[in-house]
PDB file of C-alpha atoms in Angstrom:
ATOM      1  CA  UNK N   1     -48.774-116.532 -25.201  1.00 75.00           C
ATOM      2  CA  UNK N   2     -45.500-119.076 -25.018  1.00 82.00           C
ATOM      3  CA  UNK N   3     -43.628-119.022 -28.287  1.00 86.00           C
ATOM      4  CA  UNK N   4     -43.747-122.787 -28.797  1.00 83.00           C
ATOM      5  CA  UNK N   5     -42.204-122.692 -32.862  1.00 88.00           C
ATOM      6  CA  UNK N   6     -39.063-120.805 -32.830  1.00 89.00           C
ATOM      7  CA  UNK N   7     -37.248-122.982 -30.714  1.00 87.00           C
ATOM      8  CA  UNK N   8     -38.040-125.735 -32.805  1.00 89.00           C
ATOM      9  CA  UNK N   9     -37.904-124.444 -36.272  1.00 92.00           C
ATOM     10  CA  UNK N  10     -34.220-124.819 -37.025  1.00 92.00           C
ATOM     11  CA  UNK N  11     -33.949-128.512 -35.845  1.00 92.00           C
ATOM     12  CA  UNK N  12     -36.902-129.110 -37.987  1.00 92.00           C
ATOM     13  CA  UNK N  13     -35.648-127.579 -40.745  1.00 92.00           C
ATOM     14  CA  UNK N  14     -32.636-129.551 -40.683  1.00 92.00           C
ATOM     15  CA  UNK N  15     -34.152-132.528 -40.349  1.00 93.00           C
ATOM     16  CA  UNK N  16     -36.108-131.958 -43.365  1.00 93.00           C
ATOM     17  CA  UNK N  17     -33.137-130.899 -45.622  1.00 91.00           C
ATOM     18  CA  UNK N  18     -31.512-134.052 -43.978  1.00 93.00           C
ATOM     19  CA  UNK N  19     -34.138-136.254 -45.491  1.00 92.00           C
ATOM     20  CA  UNK N  20     -33.451-135.147 -49.223  1.00 91.00           C
ATOM     21  CA  UNK N  21     -30.037-137.009 -48.881  1.00 92.00           C
ATOM     22  CA  UNK N  22     -31.384-140.509 -49.163  1.00 90.00           C
ATOM     23  CA  UNK N  23     -31.111-140.528 -53.329  1.00 86.00           C
ATOM     24  CA  UNK N  24     -34.848-142.027 -54.052  1.00 89.00           C
ATOM     25  CA  UNK N  25     -36.313-140.278 -56.704  1.00 82.00           C
ATOM     26  CA  UNK N  26     -38.434-137.649 -54.601  1.00 86.00           C
ATOM     27  CA  UNK N  27     -35.304-136.513 -53.614  1.00 83.00           C
ATOM     28  CA  UNK N  28     -34.301-134.750 -56.688  1.00 78.00           C
ATOM     29  CA  UNK N  29     -32.964-130.941 -56.430  1.00 75.00           C
ATOM     30  CA  UNK N  30     -32.218-130.155 -59.754  1.00 71.00           C
ATOM     31  CA  UNK N  31     -34.990-127.914 -61.030  1.00 69.00           C
ATOM     32  CA  UNK N  32     -32.717-126.571 -64.216  1.00 68.00           C
ATOM     33  CA  UNK N  33     -32.846-129.972 -65.587  1.00 74.00           C
ATOM     34  CA  UNK N  34     -35.992-130.651 -65.117  1.00 81.00           C
ATOM     35  CA  UNK N  35     -39.080-130.005 -67.943  1.00 87.00           C
ATOM     36  CA  UNK N  36     -41.319-126.734 -66.734  1.00 91.00           C
ATOM     37  CA  UNK N  37     -44.509-127.486 -66.811  1.00 91.00           C
ATOM     38  CA  UNK N  38     -45.448-123.834 -66.635  1.00 94.00           C
ATOM     39  CA  UNK N  39     -43.743-123.163 -70.197  1.00 95.00           C
ATOM     40  CA  UNK N  40     -45.481-126.241 -71.046  1.00 96.00           C
ATOM     41  CA  UNK N  41     -48.883-124.937 -70.606  1.00 95.00           C
ATOM     42  CA  UNK N  42     -47.420-121.856 -72.504  1.00 95.00           C
ATOM     43  CA  UNK N  43     -46.649-123.954 -75.112  1.00 97.00           C
ATOM     44  CA  UNK N  44     -50.055-125.443 -74.993  1.00 96.00           C
ATOM     45  CA  UNK N  45     -51.883-122.113 -75.263  1.00 95.00           C
ATOM     46  CA  UNK N  46     -49.718-121.065 -78.157  1.00 95.00           C
ATOM     47  CA  UNK N  47     -50.176-124.242 -80.177  1.00 97.00           C
ATOM     48  CA  UNK N  48     -53.931-123.935 -79.814  1.00 96.00           C
ATOM     49  CA  UNK N  49     -53.488-120.735 -81.479  1.00 94.00           C
ATOM     50  CA  UNK N  50     -51.825-122.095 -84.406  1.00 95.00           C
ATOM     51  CA  UNK N  51     -54.188-124.845 -84.957  1.00 96.00           C
ATOM     52  CA  UNK N  52     -57.255-122.223 -84.740  1.00 96.00           C
ATOM     53  CA  UNK N  53     -56.158-118.825 -85.482  1.00 92.00           C
ATOM     54  CA  UNK N  54     -59.083-116.676 -85.426  1.00 84.00           C
ATOM     55  CA  UNK N  55     -60.028-117.898 -81.939  1.00 83.00           C
ATOM     56  CA  UNK N  56     -57.959-116.196 -79.569  1.00 77.00           C
ATOM     57  CA  UNK N  57     -56.260-112.536 -79.481  1.00 71.00           C
ATOM     58  CA  UNK N  58     -52.653-112.110 -78.468  1.00 68.00           C
ATOM     59  CA  UNK N  59     -51.827-109.382 -76.196  1.00 66.00           C
ATOM     60  CA  UNK N  60     -48.170-109.736 -76.120  1.00 64.00           C
ATOM     61  CA  UNK N  61     -47.726-108.489 -79.884  1.00 57.00           C
ATOM     62  CA  UNK N  62     -49.996-105.842 -80.935  1.00 60.00           C
ATOM     63  CA  UNK N  63     -49.623-106.474 -84.936  1.00 60.00           C
ATOM     64  CA  UNK N  64     -52.763-105.665 -87.131  1.00 64.00           C
ATOM     65  CA  UNK N  65     -51.567-108.851 -89.599  1.00 74.00           C
ATOM     66  CA  UNK N  66     -52.141-111.896 -87.983  1.00 78.00           C
ATOM     67  CA  UNK N  67     -49.995-113.741 -90.284  1.00 82.00           C
ATOM     68  CA  UNK N  68     -46.976-111.876 -89.104  1.00 83.00           C
ATOM     69  CA  UNK N  69     -48.429-112.259 -85.504  1.00 85.00           C
ATOM     70  CA  UNK N  70     -48.674-115.880 -86.170  1.00 89.00           C
ATOM     71  CA  UNK N  71     -45.102-116.061 -87.687  1.00 91.00           C
ATOM     72  CA  UNK N  72     -44.041-114.757 -84.415  1.00 91.00           C
ATOM     73  CA  UNK N  73     -45.893-117.205 -82.248  1.00 92.00           C
ATOM     74  CA  UNK N  74     -44.417-120.131 -83.916  1.00 95.00           C
ATOM     75  CA  UNK N  75     -40.558-118.730 -83.829  1.00 96.00           C
ATOM     76  CA  UNK N  76     -41.548-118.520 -79.753  1.00 96.00           C
ATOM     77  CA  UNK N  77     -42.711-121.998 -80.137  1.00 96.00           C
ATOM     78  CA  UNK N  78     -39.697-123.618 -81.818  1.00 97.00           C
ATOM     79  CA  UNK N  79     -37.125-121.615 -79.371  1.00 96.00           C
ATOM     80  CA  UNK N  80     -39.020-122.772 -76.304  1.00 96.00           C
ATOM     81  CA  UNK N  81     -40.095-126.402 -77.453  1.00 97.00           C
ATOM     82  CA  UNK N  82     -36.554-126.814 -78.516  1.00 97.00           C
ATOM     83  CA  UNK N  83     -35.188-126.180 -74.748  1.00 95.00           C
ATOM     84  CA  UNK N  84     -37.851-128.235 -73.195  1.00 96.00           C
ATOM     85  CA  UNK N  85     -37.105-131.435 -75.552  1.00 96.00           C
ATOM     86  CA  UNK N  86     -33.490-131.018 -74.667  1.00 93.00           C
ATOM     87  CA  UNK N  87     -33.750-130.943 -71.210  1.00 92.00           C
ATOM     88  CA  UNK N  88     -36.249-134.012 -71.329  1.00 93.00           C
ATOM     89  CA  UNK N  89     -33.834-135.411 -73.622  1.00 92.00           C
ATOM     90  CA  UNK N  90     -31.342-135.985 -70.691  1.00 86.00           C
ATOM     91  CA  UNK N  91     -33.966-136.164 -67.999  1.00 76.00           C
ATOM     92  CA  UNK N  92     -32.260-138.462 -65.236  1.00 66.00           C
ATOM     93  CA  UNK N  93     -29.118-138.793 -66.957  1.00 68.00           C
ATOM     94  CA  UNK N  94     -25.342-137.741 -66.531  1.00 66.00           C
ATOM     95  CA  UNK N  95     -25.459-134.178 -68.682  1.00 63.00           C
ATOM     96  CA  UNK N  96     -21.698-134.266 -70.086  1.00 67.00           C
ATOM     97  CA  UNK N  97     -20.272-132.140 -72.425  1.00 67.00           C
ATOM     98  CA  UNK N  98     -21.111-134.931 -74.993  1.00 73.00           C
ATOM     99  CA  UNK N  99     -24.486-135.582 -74.024  1.00 74.00           C
ATOM    100  CA  UNK N 100     -25.221-131.982 -74.076  1.00 78.00           C
ATOM    101  CA  UNK N 101     -24.479-131.785 -77.464  1.00 82.00           C
ATOM    102  CA  UNK N 102     -26.183-134.498 -78.547  1.00 85.00           C
ATOM    103  CA  UNK N 103     -29.540-133.405 -76.848  1.00 87.00           C
ATOM    104  CA  UNK N 104     -29.207-130.180 -78.165  1.00 90.00           C
ATOM    105  CA  UNK N 105     -28.547-131.648 -82.189  1.00 93.00           C
ATOM    106  CA  UNK N 106     -31.717-134.305 -81.470  1.00 95.00           C
ATOM    107  CA  UNK N 107     -33.777-131.695 -80.305  1.00 96.00           C
ATOM    108  CA  UNK N 108     -33.144-129.385 -82.915  1.00 96.00           C
ATOM    109  CA  UNK N 109     -34.152-132.076 -85.283  1.00 97.00           C
ATOM    110  CA  UNK N 110     -37.372-133.109 -83.501  1.00 97.00           C
ATOM    111  CA  UNK N 111     -38.562-129.506 -82.871  1.00 97.00           C
ATOM    112  CA  UNK N 112     -38.384-129.240 -86.688  1.00 97.00           C
ATOM    113  CA  UNK N 113     -40.136-132.586 -87.576  1.00 98.00           C
ATOM    114  CA  UNK N 114     -42.813-131.712 -85.090  1.00 97.00           C
ATOM    115  CA  UNK N 115     -43.357-127.925 -86.638  1.00 97.00           C
ATOM    116  CA  UNK N 116     -43.551-129.510 -90.256  1.00 97.00           C
ATOM    117  CA  UNK N 117     -46.589-132.180 -89.243  1.00 97.00           C
ATOM    118  CA  UNK N 118     -48.606-129.225 -87.693  1.00 97.00           C
ATOM    119  CA  UNK N 119     -50.404-128.599 -91.174  1.00 97.00           C
ATOM    120  CA  UNK N 120     -51.380-132.300 -90.747  1.00 98.00           C
ATOM    121  CA  UNK N 121     -52.124-132.306 -87.140  1.00 98.00           C
ATOM    122  CA  UNK N 122     -54.290-129.445 -88.294  1.00 98.00           C
ATOM    123  CA  UNK N 123     -56.141-131.901 -90.906  1.00 98.00           C
ATOM    124  CA  UNK N 124     -57.006-134.341 -88.353  1.00 98.00           C
ATOM    125  CA  UNK N 125     -58.151-131.358 -85.907  1.00 98.00           C
ATOM    126  CA  UNK N 126     -60.488-130.053 -88.910  1.00 98.00           C
ATOM    127  CA  UNK N 127     -62.312-133.518 -89.150  1.00 98.00           C
ATOM    128  CA  UNK N 128     -62.469-133.765 -85.333  1.00 98.00           C
ATOM    129  CA  UNK N 129     -64.498-130.442 -85.353  1.00 98.00           C
ATOM    130  CA  UNK N 130     -66.646-131.779 -88.633  1.00 97.00           C
ATOM    131  CA  UNK N 131     -67.415-135.087 -86.254  1.00 97.00           C
ATOM    132  CA  UNK N 132     -68.576-133.119 -83.275  1.00 97.00           C
ATOM    133  CA  UNK N 133     -70.794-130.568 -85.538  1.00 97.00           C
ATOM    134  CA  UNK N 134     -72.748-133.491 -87.228  1.00 96.00           C
ATOM    135  CA  UNK N 135     -72.951-135.590 -84.283  1.00 94.00           C
ATOM    136  CA  UNK N 136     -74.168-132.910 -81.626  1.00 94.00           C
ATOM    137  CA  UNK N 137     -77.339-131.517 -82.814  1.00 93.00           C
ATOM    138  CA  UNK N 138     -77.040-129.044 -79.371  1.00 93.00           C
ATOM    139  CA  UNK N 139     -73.820-127.556 -81.412  1.00 94.00           C
ATOM    140  CA  UNK N 140     -74.832-124.365 -83.217  1.00 94.00           C
ATOM    141  CA  UNK N 141     -71.787-123.671 -85.345  1.00 95.00           C
ATOM    142  CA  UNK N 142     -68.380-125.248 -85.490  1.00 95.00           C
ATOM    143  CA  UNK N 143     -67.128-121.794 -83.846  1.00 95.00           C
ATOM    144  CA  UNK N 144     -69.084-122.797 -80.825  1.00 96.00           C
ATOM    145  CA  UNK N 145     -67.176-125.973 -80.673  1.00 96.00           C
ATOM    146  CA  UNK N 146     -63.990-124.846 -81.072  1.00 95.00           C
ATOM    147  CA  UNK N 147     -64.608-122.239 -78.261  1.00 95.00           C
ATOM    148  CA  UNK N 148     -66.370-124.108 -75.687  1.00 95.00           C
ATOM    149  CA  UNK N 149     -66.481-127.701 -76.181  1.00 96.00           C
ATOM    150  CA  UNK N 150     -63.686-129.599 -73.692  1.00 96.00           C
ATOM    151  CA  UNK N 151     -63.757-132.411 -75.489  1.00 97.00           C
ATOM    152  CA  UNK N 152     -62.154-130.993 -78.522  1.00 97.00           C
ATOM    153  CA  UNK N 153     -60.079-129.072 -76.307  1.00 97.00           C
ATOM    154  CA  UNK N 154     -58.414-132.672 -74.855  1.00 98.00           C
ATOM    155  CA  UNK N 155     -58.349-133.994 -78.265  1.00 98.00           C
ATOM    156  CA  UNK N 156     -56.601-131.160 -79.623  1.00 98.00           C
ATOM    157  CA  UNK N 157     -53.674-131.661 -77.005  1.00 98.00           C
ATOM    158  CA  UNK N 158     -53.620-135.256 -77.513  1.00 98.00           C
ATOM    159  CA  UNK N 159     -53.197-134.813 -81.191  1.00 98.00           C
ATOM    160  CA  UNK N 160     -50.034-132.310 -80.454  1.00 98.00           C
ATOM    161  CA  UNK N 161     -48.680-134.854 -77.696  1.00 98.00           C
ATOM    162  CA  UNK N 162     -49.209-137.657 -79.844  1.00 98.00           C
ATOM    163  CA  UNK N 163     -46.672-136.353 -82.282  1.00 98.00           C
ATOM    164  CA  UNK N 164     -44.137-135.807 -79.769  1.00 98.00           C
ATOM    165  CA  UNK N 165     -44.459-139.366 -78.389  1.00 98.00           C
ATOM    166  CA  UNK N 166     -44.062-140.834 -81.725  1.00 98.00           C
ATOM    167  CA  UNK N 167     -40.949-138.504 -82.038  1.00 98.00           C
ATOM    168  CA  UNK N 168     -39.429-139.955 -78.723  1.00 96.00           C
ATOM    169  CA  UNK N 169     -39.803-137.395 -76.096  1.00 97.00           C
ATOM    170  CA  UNK N 170     -39.915-138.421 -72.892  1.00 94.00           C
ATOM    171  CA  UNK N 171     -42.142-136.861 -70.026  1.00 95.00           C
ATOM    172  CA  UNK N 172     -43.611-133.741 -72.427  1.00 97.00           C
ATOM    173  CA  UNK N 173     -46.612-135.445 -74.264  1.00 98.00           C
ATOM    174  CA  UNK N 174     -47.444-136.580 -70.701  1.00 97.00           C
ATOM    175  CA  UNK N 175     -47.170-133.520 -69.080  1.00 97.00           C
ATOM    176  CA  UNK N 176     -49.565-131.927 -72.083  1.00 97.00           C
ATOM    177  CA  UNK N 177     -52.090-134.175 -72.239  1.00 98.00           C
ATOM    178  CA  UNK N 178     -52.348-134.561 -67.904  1.00 97.00           C
ATOM    179  CA  UNK N 179     -52.786-130.596 -68.129  1.00 96.00           C
ATOM    180  CA  UNK N 180     -55.714-131.136 -70.586  1.00 96.00           C
ATOM    181  CA  UNK N 181     -57.081-133.535 -68.240  1.00 97.00           C
ATOM    182  CA  UNK N 182     -56.900-131.537 -65.049  1.00 96.00           C
ATOM    183  CA  UNK N 183     -58.585-128.685 -67.115  1.00 96.00           C
ATOM    184  CA  UNK N 184     -61.297-131.340 -68.805  1.00 97.00           C
ATOM    185  CA  UNK N 185     -61.808-134.047 -66.792  1.00 97.00           C
ATOM    186  CA  UNK N 186     -60.593-136.053 -70.006  1.00 98.00           C
ATOM    187  CA  UNK N 187     -57.698-138.120 -69.697  1.00 98.00           C
ATOM    188  CA  UNK N 188     -56.223-139.419 -73.062  1.00 98.00           C
ATOM    189  CA  UNK N 189     -52.606-141.111 -72.756  1.00 98.00           C
ATOM    190  CA  UNK N 190     -50.663-139.546 -75.690  1.00 98.00           C
ATOM    191  CA  UNK N 191     -49.509-142.658 -76.863  1.00 97.00           C
ATOM    192  CA  UNK N 192     -52.906-143.980 -77.831  1.00 98.00           C
ATOM    193  CA  UNK N 193     -53.929-144.071 -81.691  1.00 98.00           C
ATOM    194  CA  UNK N 194     -57.037-142.490 -82.685  1.00 98.00           C
ATOM    195  CA  UNK N 195     -58.082-141.842 -86.465  1.00 98.00           C
ATOM    196  CA  UNK N 196     -59.616-138.883 -87.975  1.00 98.00           C
ATOM    197  CA  UNK N 197     -63.284-137.860 -87.229  1.00 98.00           C
ATOM    198  CA  UNK N 198     -63.310-138.637 -83.471  1.00 98.00           C
ATOM    199  CA  UNK N 199     -66.262-137.274 -81.351  1.00 98.00           C
ATOM    200  CA  UNK N 200     -65.928-136.727 -77.287  1.00 97.00           C
ATOM    201  CA  UNK N 201     -69.717-135.829 -76.503  1.00 95.00           C
ATOM    202  CA  UNK N 202     -69.592-134.289 -72.913  1.00 93.00           C
ATOM    203  CA  UNK N 203     -66.488-135.841 -71.853  1.00 92.00           C
ATOM    204  CA  UNK N 204     -65.979-135.838 -68.107  1.00 95.00           C
ATOM    205  CA  UNK N 205     -64.606-139.155 -66.921  1.00 96.00           C
ATOM    206  CA  UNK N 206     -63.609-140.629 -70.437  1.00 98.00           C
ATOM    207  CA  UNK N 207     -59.902-142.592 -69.741  1.00 98.00           C
ATOM    208  CA  UNK N 208     -57.963-143.664 -73.037  1.00 98.00           C
ATOM    209  CA  UNK N 209     -55.174-145.914 -72.409  1.00 96.00           C
ATOM    210  CA  UNK N 210     -51.535-145.921 -73.877  1.00 96.00           C
ATOM    211  CA  UNK N 211     -51.893-148.826 -76.335  1.00 97.00           C
ATOM    212  CA  UNK N 212     -55.402-147.763 -77.173  1.00 98.00           C
ATOM    213  CA  UNK N 213     -56.215-148.016 -81.020  1.00 98.00           C
ATOM    214  CA  UNK N 214     -59.414-145.945 -82.322  1.00 98.00           C
ATOM    215  CA  UNK N 215     -60.301-145.983 -85.725  1.00 98.00           C
ATOM    216  CA  UNK N 216     -62.148-143.230 -87.577  1.00 98.00           C
ATOM    217  CA  UNK N 217     -65.788-141.857 -87.165  1.00 98.00           C
ATOM    218  CA  UNK N 218     -65.937-143.125 -83.535  1.00 98.00           C
ATOM    219  CA  UNK N 219     -68.133-141.328 -80.907  1.00 98.00           C
ATOM    220  CA  UNK N 220     -67.843-141.609 -77.343  1.00 98.00           C
ATOM    221  CA  UNK N 221     -69.825-140.337 -74.471  1.00 97.00           C
ATOM    222  CA  UNK N 222     -69.097-139.721 -71.207  1.00 96.00           C
ATOM    223  CA  UNK N 223     -67.652-142.037 -68.443  1.00 97.00           C
ATOM    224  CA  UNK N 224     -65.963-144.245 -70.698  1.00 98.00           C
ATOM    225  CA  UNK N 225     -63.115-146.337 -69.926  1.00 97.00           C
ATOM    226  CA  UNK N 226     -60.971-147.836 -72.506  1.00 98.00           C
ATOM    227  CA  UNK N 227     -58.871-149.608 -70.322  1.00 96.00           C
ATOM    228  CA  UNK N 228     -56.506-152.707 -69.249  1.00 93.00           C
ATOM    229  CA  UNK N 229     -57.673-155.786 -67.602  1.00 88.00           C
ATOM    230  CA  UNK N 230     -54.984-155.524 -65.322  1.00 74.00           C
ATOM    231  CA  UNK N 231     -51.802-153.675 -63.986  1.00 64.00           C
ATOM    232  CA  UNK N 232     -50.868-156.200 -61.660  1.00 65.00           C
ATOM    233  CA  UNK N 233     -48.237-157.425 -63.838  1.00 65.00           C
ATOM    234  CA  UNK N 234     -46.452-153.862 -63.497  1.00 68.00           C
ATOM    235  CA  UNK N 235     -43.346-152.917 -65.528  1.00 65.00           C
ATOM    236  CA  UNK N 236     -43.494-156.489 -67.029  1.00 68.00           C
ATOM    237  CA  UNK N 237     -46.662-155.049 -69.338  1.00 70.00           C
ATOM    238  CA  UNK N 238     -44.173-151.721 -70.451  1.00 75.00           C
ATOM    239  CA  UNK N 239     -44.462-151.727 -74.027  1.00 75.00           C
ATOM    240  CA  UNK N 240     -47.332-154.768 -74.284  1.00 86.00           C
ATOM    241  CA  UNK N 241     -50.349-153.831 -75.598  1.00 93.00           C
ATOM    242  CA  UNK N 242     -52.911-153.700 -72.866  1.00 94.00           C
ATOM    243  CA  UNK N 243     -56.217-151.855 -74.390  1.00 96.00           C
ATOM    244  CA  UNK N 244     -58.778-152.471 -76.396  1.00 98.00           C
ATOM    245  CA  UNK N 245     -59.023-151.900 -80.492  1.00 98.00           C
ATOM    246  CA  UNK N 246     -61.862-149.609 -81.351  1.00 98.00           C
ATOM    247  CA  UNK N 247     -62.867-150.096 -85.230  1.00 98.00           C
ATOM    248  CA  UNK N 248     -64.302-147.679 -87.467  1.00 98.00           C
ATOM    249  CA  UNK N 249     -67.845-145.993 -86.870  1.00 98.00           C
ATOM    250  CA  UNK N 250     -68.308-147.753 -83.579  1.00 98.00           C
ATOM    251  CA  UNK N 251     -70.079-145.784 -80.511  1.00 97.00           C
ATOM    252  CA  UNK N 252     -69.651-146.173 -77.024  1.00 98.00           C
ATOM    253  CA  UNK N 253     -72.292-145.015 -74.767  1.00 96.00           C
ATOM    254  CA  UNK N 254     -71.833-143.159 -71.243  1.00 96.00           C
ATOM    255  CA  UNK N 255     -70.316-145.530 -68.416  1.00 96.00           C
ATOM    256  CA  UNK N 256     -68.853-148.386 -70.711  1.00 97.00           C
ATOM    257  CA  UNK N 257     -65.737-150.219 -69.682  1.00 97.00           C
ATOM    258  CA  UNK N 258     -64.133-151.837 -72.484  1.00 98.00           C
ATOM    259  CA  UNK N 259     -60.603-153.399 -71.425  1.00 96.00           C
ATOM    260  CA  UNK N 260     -57.795-155.456 -72.516  1.00 95.00           C
ATOM    261  CA  UNK N 261     -55.368-155.843 -74.951  1.00 95.00           C
ATOM    262  CA  UNK N 262     -56.966-158.456 -77.377  1.00 95.00           C
ATOM    263  CA  UNK N 263     -60.322-157.072 -77.155  1.00 97.00           C
ATOM    264  CA  UNK N 264     -61.460-155.545 -80.910  1.00 98.00           C
ATOM    265  CA  UNK N 265     -64.848-153.894 -81.049  1.00 98.00           C
ATOM    266  CA  UNK N 266     -65.788-154.592 -84.551  1.00 98.00           C
ATOM    267  CA  UNK N 267     -66.669-152.221 -87.267  1.00 98.00           C
ATOM    268  CA  UNK N 268     -70.274-150.308 -86.900  1.00 98.00           C
ATOM    269  CA  UNK N 269     -70.938-152.023 -83.181  1.00 97.00           C
ATOM    270  CA  UNK N 270     -72.737-149.788 -80.741  1.00 97.00           C
ATOM    271  CA  UNK N 271     -71.541-150.344 -76.725  1.00 96.00           C
ATOM    272  CA  UNK N 272     -74.488-149.304 -74.620  1.00 94.00           C
ATOM    273  CA  UNK N 273     -74.603-147.399 -71.211  1.00 93.00           C
ATOM    274  CA  UNK N 274     -72.569-149.286 -68.193  1.00 93.00           C
ATOM    275  CA  UNK N 275     -71.504-152.271 -70.490  1.00 95.00           C
ATOM    276  CA  UNK N 276     -68.645-154.034 -69.118  1.00 95.00           C
ATOM    277  CA  UNK N 277     -66.378-155.700 -71.783  1.00 96.00           C
ATOM    278  CA  UNK N 278     -63.576-157.610 -71.709  1.00 95.00           C
ATOM    279  CA  UNK N 279     -64.033-159.450 -75.068  1.00 96.00           C
ATOM    280  CA  UNK N 280     -64.442-158.650 -78.570  1.00 97.00           C
ATOM    281  CA  UNK N 281     -67.445-157.532 -80.064  1.00 97.00           C
ATOM    282  CA  UNK N 282     -68.438-158.508 -83.864  1.00 97.00           C
ATOM    283  CA  UNK N 283     -69.041-155.601 -86.504  1.00 97.00           C
ATOM    284  CA  UNK N 284     -72.555-154.100 -86.504  1.00 97.00           C
ATOM    285  CA  UNK N 285     -73.538-155.801 -82.928  1.00 96.00           C
ATOM    286  CA  UNK N 286     -75.378-153.785 -80.194  1.00 95.00           C
ATOM    287  CA  UNK N 287     -73.962-154.462 -76.761  1.00 95.00           C
ATOM    288  CA  UNK N 288     -76.593-153.819 -73.984  1.00 91.00           C
ATOM    289  CA  UNK N 289     -77.144-154.735 -70.338  1.00 88.00           C
ATOM    290  CA  UNK N 290     -80.724-156.291 -69.818  1.00 80.00           C
ATOM    291  CA  UNK N 291     -82.975-153.500 -68.498  1.00 74.00           C
ATOM    292  CA  UNK N 292     -82.922-153.047 -64.836  1.00 71.00           C
ATOM    293  CA  UNK N 293     -85.865-153.457 -62.864  1.00 74.00           C
ATOM    294  CA  UNK N 294     -87.825-150.113 -61.397  1.00 73.00           C
ATOM    295  CA  UNK N 295     -89.697-150.018 -58.349  1.00 76.00           C
ATOM    296  CA  UNK N 296     -92.068-146.955 -57.657  1.00 80.00           C
ATOM    297  CA  UNK N 297     -93.194-146.650 -53.575  1.00 77.00           C
ATOM    298  CA  UNK N 298     -96.811-145.250 -53.963  1.00 73.00           C
ATOM    299  CA  UNK N 299     -97.924-145.024 -50.725  1.00 69.00           C
ATOM    300  CA  UNK N 300     -98.062-148.368 -49.303  1.00 65.00           C
ATOM    301  CA  UNK N 301     -98.695-149.721 -53.103  1.00 65.00           C
ATOM    302  CA  UNK N 302     -95.703-150.742 -55.073  1.00 63.00           C
ATOM    303  CA  UNK N 303     -95.422-150.144 -58.870  1.00 61.00           C
ATOM    304  CA  UNK N 304     -93.217-152.141 -60.860  1.00 62.00           C
ATOM    305  CA  UNK N 305     -91.931-150.483 -64.229  1.00 60.00           C
ATOM    306  CA  UNK N 306     -92.157-152.885 -67.016  1.00 56.00           C
ATOM    307  CA  UNK N 307     -89.938-151.515 -70.258  1.00 56.00           C
ATOM    308  CA  UNK N 308     -91.580-152.345 -73.448  1.00 55.00           C
ATOM    309  CA  UNK N 309     -88.927-151.355 -75.831  1.00 57.00           C
ATOM    310  CA  UNK N 310     -85.817-153.250 -75.253  1.00 54.00           C
ATOM    311  CA  UNK N 311     -83.452-150.600 -76.837  1.00 55.00           C
ATOM    312  CA  UNK N 312     -84.562-148.136 -74.473  1.00 54.00           C
ATOM    313  CA  UNK N 313     -81.883-148.571 -71.615  1.00 51.00           C
ATOM    314  CA  UNK N 314     -79.064-148.028 -73.738  1.00 50.00           C
ATOM    315  CA  UNK N 315     -79.769-146.239 -76.933  1.00 51.00           C
ATOM    316  CA  UNK N 316     -80.194-142.210 -75.916  1.00 46.00           C
ATOM    317  CA  UNK N 317     -78.728-139.277 -76.655  1.00 44.00           C
ATOM    318  CA  UNK N 318     -77.765-136.011 -74.542  1.00 39.00           C
TER     319      UNK N 318
END
């Protein structure tokens, strides 16, 4: 058989390597000054251990006293997070000696502030677990929710990432929430603001945009989008309020889309399944899509279904 690859491989390789010389963002070769997604994923696992200390085992440290074990985990988080934050702070910049010293000091301050906020993060997470347990009759215990619910996992990663976002850390918070997104199908931008007692039921396909504001005791079902009306403005929309505000005690059922920075869903409102909203809703309002007309073919005879209950189209619990 004729060898077609060997005579060409050197020329092809040379052309590919030459293609890296165009100075485009995709041509970056400095792998040692980029945040390491593998390390960040390992940090997430350690942070989840710190958030829920009795729900995972650590095979790296054979220590009988779990508090001693967690002390070592927290020190490891501090060491690795500090290094990743320093890299992120100088991401895309020329790293001279002055800049290196500045980012080292800044990274240490950010790391310490982040670690100090972990008890506050856990306070929020405790309310999230409570909200899921109270709102889901299928949940047998809080333990089951912590072990198995993807919604809580996504919220947990968001809570940690949001604090780093608030502390001005580039890149890393988004990597964290995208890792949670890839695992759960739930996309929460770390810039979103979410109050206590937040419940995600099922969760797959949920999207929460960067400038979304969510109050307390809010329940969101699968397939919900809290998004922007349009991104055609591109970079001109940077730092602008593009996503909706959801006030306290709101329930949003599956498939609903709520769009726009001026859109406010008032306290106690209920948004039905498959609703598409670009305008504000007053408090204690129920919004639903008008009942669809269902037809069933039974042989040659067509039967039309008439829905007697006007609420039946949107009010349901899975």
